[in-house]
Coordinates of N, CA, C and O in Angstrom, one line a residue:
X1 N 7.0 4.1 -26.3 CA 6.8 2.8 -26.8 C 5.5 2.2 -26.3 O 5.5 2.1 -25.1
X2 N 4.5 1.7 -27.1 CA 4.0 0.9 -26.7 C 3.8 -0.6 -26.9 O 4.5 -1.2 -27.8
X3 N 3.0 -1.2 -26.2 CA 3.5 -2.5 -26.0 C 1.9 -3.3 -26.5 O 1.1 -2.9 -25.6
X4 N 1.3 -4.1 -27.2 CA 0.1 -4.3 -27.6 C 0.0 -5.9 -26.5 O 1.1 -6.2 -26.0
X5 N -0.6 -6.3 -26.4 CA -1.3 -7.8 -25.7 C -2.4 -7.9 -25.5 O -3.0 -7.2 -24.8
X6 N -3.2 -9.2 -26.3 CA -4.0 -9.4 -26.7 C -5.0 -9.9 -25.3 O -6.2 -9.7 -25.2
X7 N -4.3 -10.3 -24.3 CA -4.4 -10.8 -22.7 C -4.2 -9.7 -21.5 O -4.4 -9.7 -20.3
X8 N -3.9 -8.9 -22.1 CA -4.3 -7.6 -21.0 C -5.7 -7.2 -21.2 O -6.5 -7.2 -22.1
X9 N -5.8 -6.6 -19.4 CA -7.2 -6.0 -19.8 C -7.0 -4.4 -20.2 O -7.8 -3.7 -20.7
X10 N -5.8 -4.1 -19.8 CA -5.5 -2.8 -20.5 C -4.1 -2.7 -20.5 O -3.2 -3.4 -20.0
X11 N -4.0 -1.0 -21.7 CA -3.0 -1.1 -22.4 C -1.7 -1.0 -21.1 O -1.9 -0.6 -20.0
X12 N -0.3 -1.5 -21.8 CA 0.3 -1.4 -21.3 C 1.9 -0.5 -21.4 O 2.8 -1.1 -22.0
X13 N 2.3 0.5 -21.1 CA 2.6 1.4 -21.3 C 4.5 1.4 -20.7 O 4.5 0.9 -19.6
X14 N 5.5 1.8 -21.1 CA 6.5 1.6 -21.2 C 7.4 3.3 -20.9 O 7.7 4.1 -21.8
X15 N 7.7 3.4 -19.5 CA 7.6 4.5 -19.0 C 9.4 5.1 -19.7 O 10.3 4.5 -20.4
X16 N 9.3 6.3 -19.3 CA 10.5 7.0 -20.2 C 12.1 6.8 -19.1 O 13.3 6.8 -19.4
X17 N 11.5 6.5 -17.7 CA 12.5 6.3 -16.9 C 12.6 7.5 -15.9 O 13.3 7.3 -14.9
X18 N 12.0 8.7 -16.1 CA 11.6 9.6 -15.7 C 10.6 9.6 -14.3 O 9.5 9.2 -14.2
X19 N 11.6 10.3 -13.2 CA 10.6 9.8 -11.7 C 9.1 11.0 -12.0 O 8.0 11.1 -11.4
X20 N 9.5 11.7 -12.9 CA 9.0 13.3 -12.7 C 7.7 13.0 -13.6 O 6.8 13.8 -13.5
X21 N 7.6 11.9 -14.5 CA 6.4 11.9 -14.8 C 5.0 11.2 -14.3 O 3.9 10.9 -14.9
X22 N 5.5 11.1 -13.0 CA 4.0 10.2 -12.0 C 4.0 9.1 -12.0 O 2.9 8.5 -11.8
X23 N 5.5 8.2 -12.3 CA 6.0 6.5 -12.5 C 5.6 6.0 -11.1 O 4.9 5.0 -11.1
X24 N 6.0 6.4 -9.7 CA 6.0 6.1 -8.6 C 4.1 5.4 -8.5 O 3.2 5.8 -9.2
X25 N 4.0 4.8 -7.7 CA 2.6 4.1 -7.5 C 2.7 3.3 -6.5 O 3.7 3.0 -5.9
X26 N 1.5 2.8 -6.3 CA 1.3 1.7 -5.0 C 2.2 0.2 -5.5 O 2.2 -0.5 -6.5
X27 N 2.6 0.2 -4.6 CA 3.6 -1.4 -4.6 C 2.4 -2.5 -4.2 O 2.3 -3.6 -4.8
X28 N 1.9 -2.2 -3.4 CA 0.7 -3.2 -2.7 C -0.1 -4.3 -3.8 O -1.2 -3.8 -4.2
X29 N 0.1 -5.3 -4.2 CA -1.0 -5.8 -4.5 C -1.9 -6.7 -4.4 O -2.5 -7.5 -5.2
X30 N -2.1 -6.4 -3.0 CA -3.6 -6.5 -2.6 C -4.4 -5.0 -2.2 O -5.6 -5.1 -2.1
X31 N -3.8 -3.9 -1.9 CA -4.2 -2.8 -1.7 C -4.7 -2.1 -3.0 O -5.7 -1.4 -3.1
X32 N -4.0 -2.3 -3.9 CA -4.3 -2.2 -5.9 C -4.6 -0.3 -5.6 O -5.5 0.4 -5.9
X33 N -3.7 -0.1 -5.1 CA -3.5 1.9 -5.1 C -5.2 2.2 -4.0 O -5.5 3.3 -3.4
X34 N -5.8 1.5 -4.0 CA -6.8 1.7 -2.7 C -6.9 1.8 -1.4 O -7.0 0.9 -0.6
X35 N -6.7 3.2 -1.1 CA -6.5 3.7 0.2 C -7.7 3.2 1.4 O -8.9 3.5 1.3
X36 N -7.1 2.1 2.8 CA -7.6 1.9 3.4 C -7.1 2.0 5.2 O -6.1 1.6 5.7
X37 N -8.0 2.5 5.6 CA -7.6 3.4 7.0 C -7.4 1.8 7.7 O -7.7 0.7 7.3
X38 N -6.8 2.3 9.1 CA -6.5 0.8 9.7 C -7.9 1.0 10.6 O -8.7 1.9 10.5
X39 N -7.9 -0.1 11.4 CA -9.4 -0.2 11.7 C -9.2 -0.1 13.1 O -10.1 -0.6 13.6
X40 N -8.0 0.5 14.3 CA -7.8 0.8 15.4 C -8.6 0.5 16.5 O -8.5 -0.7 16.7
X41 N -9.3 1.0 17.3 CA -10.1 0.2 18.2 C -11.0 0.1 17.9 O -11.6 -0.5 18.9
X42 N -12.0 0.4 16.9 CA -13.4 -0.1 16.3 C -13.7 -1.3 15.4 O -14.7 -1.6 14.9
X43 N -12.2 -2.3 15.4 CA -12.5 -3.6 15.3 C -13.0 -4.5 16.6 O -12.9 -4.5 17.8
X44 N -13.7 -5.6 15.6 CA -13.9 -6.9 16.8 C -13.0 -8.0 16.5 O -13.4 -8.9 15.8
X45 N -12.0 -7.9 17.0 CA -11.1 -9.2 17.4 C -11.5 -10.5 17.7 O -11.9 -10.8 18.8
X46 N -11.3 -11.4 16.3 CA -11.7 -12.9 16.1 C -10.4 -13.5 15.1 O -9.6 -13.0 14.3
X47 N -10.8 -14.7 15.6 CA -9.6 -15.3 15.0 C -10.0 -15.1 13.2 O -9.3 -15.8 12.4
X48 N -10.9 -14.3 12.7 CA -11.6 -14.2 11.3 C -11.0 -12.7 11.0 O -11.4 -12.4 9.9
X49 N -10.3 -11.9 11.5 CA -9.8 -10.6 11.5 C -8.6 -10.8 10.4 O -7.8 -11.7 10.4
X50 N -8.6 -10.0 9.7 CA -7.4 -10.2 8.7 C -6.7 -8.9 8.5 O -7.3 -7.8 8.5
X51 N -5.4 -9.1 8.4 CA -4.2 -8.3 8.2 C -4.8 -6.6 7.4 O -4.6 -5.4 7.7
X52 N -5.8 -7.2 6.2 CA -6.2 -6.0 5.3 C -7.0 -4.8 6.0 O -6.9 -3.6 6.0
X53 N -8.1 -5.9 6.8 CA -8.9 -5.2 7.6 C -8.6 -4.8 9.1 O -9.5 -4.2 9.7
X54 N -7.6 -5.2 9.5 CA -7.5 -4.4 10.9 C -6.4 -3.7 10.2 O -6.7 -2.6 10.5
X55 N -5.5 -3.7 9.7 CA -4.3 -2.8 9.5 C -4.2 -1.8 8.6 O -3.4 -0.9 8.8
X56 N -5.0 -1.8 7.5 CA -5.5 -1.5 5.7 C -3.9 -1.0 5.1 O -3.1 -1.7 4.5
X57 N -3.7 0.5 5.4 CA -2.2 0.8 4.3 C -1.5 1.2 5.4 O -0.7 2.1 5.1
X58 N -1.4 0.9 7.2 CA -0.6 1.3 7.9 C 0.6 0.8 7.7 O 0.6 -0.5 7.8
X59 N 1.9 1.4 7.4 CA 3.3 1.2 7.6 C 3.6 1.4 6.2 O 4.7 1.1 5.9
X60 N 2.7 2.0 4.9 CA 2.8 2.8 4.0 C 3.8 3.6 4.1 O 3.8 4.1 5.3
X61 N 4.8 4.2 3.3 CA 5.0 5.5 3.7 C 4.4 6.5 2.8 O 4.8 7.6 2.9
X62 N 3.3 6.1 2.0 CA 2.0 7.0 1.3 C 0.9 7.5 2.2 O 0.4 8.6 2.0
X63 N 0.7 6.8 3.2 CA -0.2 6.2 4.3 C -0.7 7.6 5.0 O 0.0 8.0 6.0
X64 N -1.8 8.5 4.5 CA -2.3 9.8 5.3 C -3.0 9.6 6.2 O -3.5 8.5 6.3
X65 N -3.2 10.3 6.9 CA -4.3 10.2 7.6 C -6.0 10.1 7.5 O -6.9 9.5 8.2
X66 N -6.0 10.9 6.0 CA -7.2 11.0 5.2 C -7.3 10.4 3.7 O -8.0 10.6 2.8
X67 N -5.9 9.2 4.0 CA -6.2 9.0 2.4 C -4.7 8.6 1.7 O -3.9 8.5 2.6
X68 N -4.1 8.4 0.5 CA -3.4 8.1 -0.1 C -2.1 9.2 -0.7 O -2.4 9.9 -1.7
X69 N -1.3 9.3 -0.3 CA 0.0 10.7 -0.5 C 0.1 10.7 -1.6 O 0.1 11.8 -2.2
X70 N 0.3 9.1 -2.5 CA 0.7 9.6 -4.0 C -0.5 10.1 -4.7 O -0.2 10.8 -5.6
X71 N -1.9 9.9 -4.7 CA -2.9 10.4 -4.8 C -2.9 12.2 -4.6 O -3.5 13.0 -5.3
X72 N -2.3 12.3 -3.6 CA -2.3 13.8 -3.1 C -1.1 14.5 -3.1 O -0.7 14.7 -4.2
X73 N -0.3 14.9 -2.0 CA 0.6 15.2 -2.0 C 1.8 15.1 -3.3 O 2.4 15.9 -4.0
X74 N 1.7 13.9 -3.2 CA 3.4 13.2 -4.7 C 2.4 14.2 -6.0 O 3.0 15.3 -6.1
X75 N 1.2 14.2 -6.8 CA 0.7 15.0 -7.7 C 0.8 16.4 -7.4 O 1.2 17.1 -8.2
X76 N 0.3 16.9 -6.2 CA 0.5 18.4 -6.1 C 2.0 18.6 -5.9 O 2.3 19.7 -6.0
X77 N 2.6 18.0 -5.8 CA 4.2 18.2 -5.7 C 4.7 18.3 -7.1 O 5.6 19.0 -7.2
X78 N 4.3 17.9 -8.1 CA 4.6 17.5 -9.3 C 5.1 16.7 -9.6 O 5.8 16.8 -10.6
X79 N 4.9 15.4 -8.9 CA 6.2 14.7 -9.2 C 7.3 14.0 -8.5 O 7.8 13.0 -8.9
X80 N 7.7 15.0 -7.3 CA 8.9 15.9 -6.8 C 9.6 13.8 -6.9 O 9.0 12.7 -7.0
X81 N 11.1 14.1 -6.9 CA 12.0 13.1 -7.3 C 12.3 12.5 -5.5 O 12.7 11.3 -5.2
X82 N 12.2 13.5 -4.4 CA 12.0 12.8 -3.1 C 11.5 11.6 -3.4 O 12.3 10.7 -3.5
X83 N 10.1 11.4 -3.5 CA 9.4 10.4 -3.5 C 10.6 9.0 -4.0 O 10.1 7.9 -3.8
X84 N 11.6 8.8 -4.4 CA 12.3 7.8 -4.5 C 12.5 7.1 -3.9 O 12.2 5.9 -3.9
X85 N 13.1 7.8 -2.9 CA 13.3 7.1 -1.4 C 12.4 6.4 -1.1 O 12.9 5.3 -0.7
X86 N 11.1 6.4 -1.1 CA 10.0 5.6 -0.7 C 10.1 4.4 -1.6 O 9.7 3.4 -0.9
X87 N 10.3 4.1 -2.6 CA 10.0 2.8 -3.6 C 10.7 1.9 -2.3 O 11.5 2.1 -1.4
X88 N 9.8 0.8 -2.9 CA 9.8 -0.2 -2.1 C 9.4 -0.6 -0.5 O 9.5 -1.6 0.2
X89 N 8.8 0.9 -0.3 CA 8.1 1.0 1.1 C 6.2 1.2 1.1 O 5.3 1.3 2.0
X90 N 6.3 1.1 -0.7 CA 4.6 2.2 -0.8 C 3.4 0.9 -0.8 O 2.4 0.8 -1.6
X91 N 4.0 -0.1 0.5 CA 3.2 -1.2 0.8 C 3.1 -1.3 2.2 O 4.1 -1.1 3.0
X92 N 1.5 -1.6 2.8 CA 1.5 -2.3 3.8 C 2.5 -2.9 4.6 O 3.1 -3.9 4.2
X93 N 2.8 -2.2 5.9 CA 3.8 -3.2 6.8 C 3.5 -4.7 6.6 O 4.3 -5.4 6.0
X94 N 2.3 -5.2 7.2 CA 2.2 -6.6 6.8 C 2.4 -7.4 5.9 O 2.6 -8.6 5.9
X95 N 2.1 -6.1 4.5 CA 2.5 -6.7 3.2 C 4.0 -7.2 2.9 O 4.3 -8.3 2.6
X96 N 4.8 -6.1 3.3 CA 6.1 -6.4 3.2 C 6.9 -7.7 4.1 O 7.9 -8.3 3.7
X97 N 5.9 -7.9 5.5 CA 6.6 -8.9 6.4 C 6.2 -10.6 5.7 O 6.6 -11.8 5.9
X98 N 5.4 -10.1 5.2 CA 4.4 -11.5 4.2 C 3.5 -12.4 4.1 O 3.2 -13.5 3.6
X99 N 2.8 -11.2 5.1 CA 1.2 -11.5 5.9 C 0.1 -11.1 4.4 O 0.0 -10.2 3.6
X100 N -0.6 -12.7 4.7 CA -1.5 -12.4 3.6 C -2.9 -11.8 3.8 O -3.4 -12.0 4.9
X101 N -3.6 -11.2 3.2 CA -4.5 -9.7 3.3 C -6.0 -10.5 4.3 O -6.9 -10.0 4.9
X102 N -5.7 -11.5 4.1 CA -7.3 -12.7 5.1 C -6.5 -13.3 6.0 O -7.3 -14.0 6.7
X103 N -5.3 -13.4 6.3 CA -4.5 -14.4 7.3 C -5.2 -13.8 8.8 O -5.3 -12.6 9.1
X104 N -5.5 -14.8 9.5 CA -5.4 -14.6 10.4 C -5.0 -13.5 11.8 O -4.5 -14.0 12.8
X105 N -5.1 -12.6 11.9 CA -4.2 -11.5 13.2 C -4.6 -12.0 14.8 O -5.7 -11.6 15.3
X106 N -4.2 -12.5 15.2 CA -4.2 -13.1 16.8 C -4.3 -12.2 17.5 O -5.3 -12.0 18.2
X107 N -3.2 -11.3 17.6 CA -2.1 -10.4 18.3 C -2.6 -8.9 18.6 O -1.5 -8.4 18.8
X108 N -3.4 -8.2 18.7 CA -3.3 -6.8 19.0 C -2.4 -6.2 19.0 O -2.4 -5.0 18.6
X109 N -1.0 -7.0 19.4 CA 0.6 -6.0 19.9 C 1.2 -6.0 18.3 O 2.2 -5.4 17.9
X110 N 0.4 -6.6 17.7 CA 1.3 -6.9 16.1 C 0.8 -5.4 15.2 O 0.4 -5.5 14.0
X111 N 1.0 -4.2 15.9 CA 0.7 -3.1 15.1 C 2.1 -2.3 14.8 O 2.3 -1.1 14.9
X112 N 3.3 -3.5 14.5 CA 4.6 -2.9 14.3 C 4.4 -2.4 12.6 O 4.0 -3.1 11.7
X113 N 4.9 -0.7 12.8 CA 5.0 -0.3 11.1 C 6.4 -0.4 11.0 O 6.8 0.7 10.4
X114 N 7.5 -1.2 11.3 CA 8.5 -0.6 10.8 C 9.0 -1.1 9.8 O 10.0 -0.5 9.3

Protein backbone atom coordinates (compact mmCIF):
# COMPACT_ATOMS: atom_id res chain seq x y z
CA UNK A 1 0.00 0.00 0.00
CA UNK A 2 0.95 3.25 -0.57
CA UNK A 3 0.21 6.20 1.14
CA UNK A 4 0.45 9.73 -1.14
CA UNK A 5 0.93 13.31 1.06
CA UNK A 6 1.20 16.26 -0.43
CA UNK A 7 3.53 17.56 3.01
CA UNK A 8 5.99 14.87 2.91
CA UNK A 9 9.23 15.35 1.67
CA UNK A 10 9.20 11.78 0.73
CA UNK A 11 7.13 8.99 -0.13
CA UNK A 12 5.76 7.14 2.58
CA UNK A 13 5.54 3.56 2.54
CA UNK A 14 3.45 0.97 4.57
CA UNK A 15 5.46 -2.02 5.51
CA UNK A 16 4.06 -5.75 5.15
CA UNK A 17 4.75 -6.47 8.94
CA UNK A 18 7.52 -8.58 7.96
CA UNK A 19 10.84 -8.21 10.34
CA UNK A 20 12.74 -10.03 7.26
CA UNK A 21 12.27 -7.23 4.94
CA UNK A 22 14.82 -4.56 6.52
CA UNK A 23 11.71 -2.73 8.74
CA UNK A 24 14.06 -2.54 11.82
CA UNK A 25 15.97 1.09 11.76
CA UNK A 26 17.36 3.74 13.91
CA UNK A 27 14.90 4.81 16.71
CA UNK A 28 17.06 7.91 17.46
CA UNK A 29 15.74 11.06 16.24
CA UNK A 30 18.24 13.13 16.59
CA UNK A 31 20.91 10.52 15.45
CA UNK A 32 18.39 10.19 11.98
CA UNK A 33 20.26 6.52 11.24
CA UNK A 34 23.74 8.58 11.42
CA UNK A 35 26.39 6.77 12.91
CA UNK A 36 28.39 8.80 15.59
CA UNK A 37 31.48 7.49 17.58
CA UNK A 38 31.40 8.79 21.29
CA UNK A 39 34.06 11.33 21.66
CA UNK A 40 35.98 9.49 24.90
CA UNK A 41 38.99 11.37 26.04
CA UNK A 42 39.61 13.61 23.02
CA UNK A 43 36.82 15.79 24.23
CA UNK A 44 37.15 19.30 25.93
CA UNK A 45 34.80 19.38 28.84
CA UNK A 46 32.70 22.73 29.10
CA UNK A 47 29.70 23.39 30.36
CA UNK A 48 28.90 23.82 26.17
CA UNK A 49 29.48 19.84 25.69
CA UNK A 50 26.37 18.11 24.64
CA UNK A 51 25.00 14.67 25.14
CA UNK A 52 25.36 14.13 20.99
CA UNK A 53 28.81 15.07 21.03
CA UNK A 54 30.54 13.53 23.85
CA UNK A 55 28.34 10.34 23.77
CA UNK A 56 27.12 10.15 19.81
CA UNK A 57 25.28 6.34 19.47
CA UNK A 58 26.89 4.84 22.78
CA UNK A 59 24.28 2.59 24.60
CA UNK A 60 22.94 1.78 21.00
CA UNK A 61 22.59 -1.74 20.73
CA UNK A 62 23.50 -1.09 16.78
CA UNK A 63 26.42 0.81 18.23
CA UNK A 64 29.88 -0.72 16.38
CA UNK A 65 32.87 0.11 16.91
CA UNK A 66 33.37 1.29 13.24
CA UNK A 67 30.01 2.36 12.55
CA UNK A 68 26.25 1.40 12.54
CA UNK A 69 25.17 -2.73 12.85
CA UNK A 70 21.83 -2.18 11.05
CA UNK A 71 23.83 -0.62 8.31
CA UNK A 72 26.16 -3.73 8.41
CA UNK A 73 25.74 -6.64 10.12
CA UNK A 74 21.44 -6.68 10.43
CA UNK A 75 21.77 -6.42 6.04
CA UNK A 76 24.47 -8.98 5.73
CA UNK A 77 22.45 -11.14 8.06
CA UNK A 78 19.48 -10.72 5.83
CA UNK A 79 17.41 -9.42 7.90
CA UNK A 80 17.90 -12.16 10.56
CA UNK A 81 14.42 -11.74 12.93
CA UNK A 82 17.09 -11.66 16.19
CA UNK A 83 17.30 -8.16 15.55
CA UNK A 84 13.77 -7.84 17.36
CA UNK A 85 14.92 -7.98 20.59
CA UNK A 86 16.68 -4.75 19.97
CA UNK A 87 13.56 -2.46 19.02
CA UNK A 88 13.27 -0.02 21.28
CA UNK A 89 16.94 -0.01 22.29
CA UNK A 90 18.38 1.25 18.59
CA UNK A 91 18.71 4.73 20.47
CA UNK A 92 21.30 6.60 22.26
CA UNK A 93 21.51 5.81 26.04
CA UNK A 94 20.97 9.46 26.68
CA UNK A 95 18.36 9.47 24.17
CA UNK A 96 16.33 6.98 25.96
CA UNK A 97 17.05 8.67 29.60
CA UNK A 98 15.75 12.10 27.92
CA UNK A 99 18.80 14.04 27.52
CA UNK A 100 18.55 16.41 24.83
CA UNK A 101 21.27 16.12 21.90
CA UNK A 102 22.84 20.11 23.10
CA UNK A 103 21.85 19.69 26.85
CA UNK A 104 24.37 20.40 28.76
CA UNK A 105 26.95 17.13 30.20
CA UNK A 106 28.63 18.31 33.59
CA UNK A 107 29.53 14.88 34.70
CA UNK A 108 32.31 12.70 33.08
CA UNK A 109 30.87 9.68 35.37
CA UNK A 110 27.57 10.01 33.27
CA UNK A 111 28.92 7.38 30.62
CA UNK A 112 26.16 4.90 31.94
CA UNK A 113 24.96 2.64 28.72
CA UNK A 114 22.45 0.79 30.43
Amino acid sequence: MILADADAAEGVYMASGSSGSGTIKCESIYMNGVWQAQAGNSITWSSSTGYKEAFGCLGCRANRSNGCGLLTDYVESGYASSYESDIGYLKPTWERKGYLPDQSVYDTNDWDVG
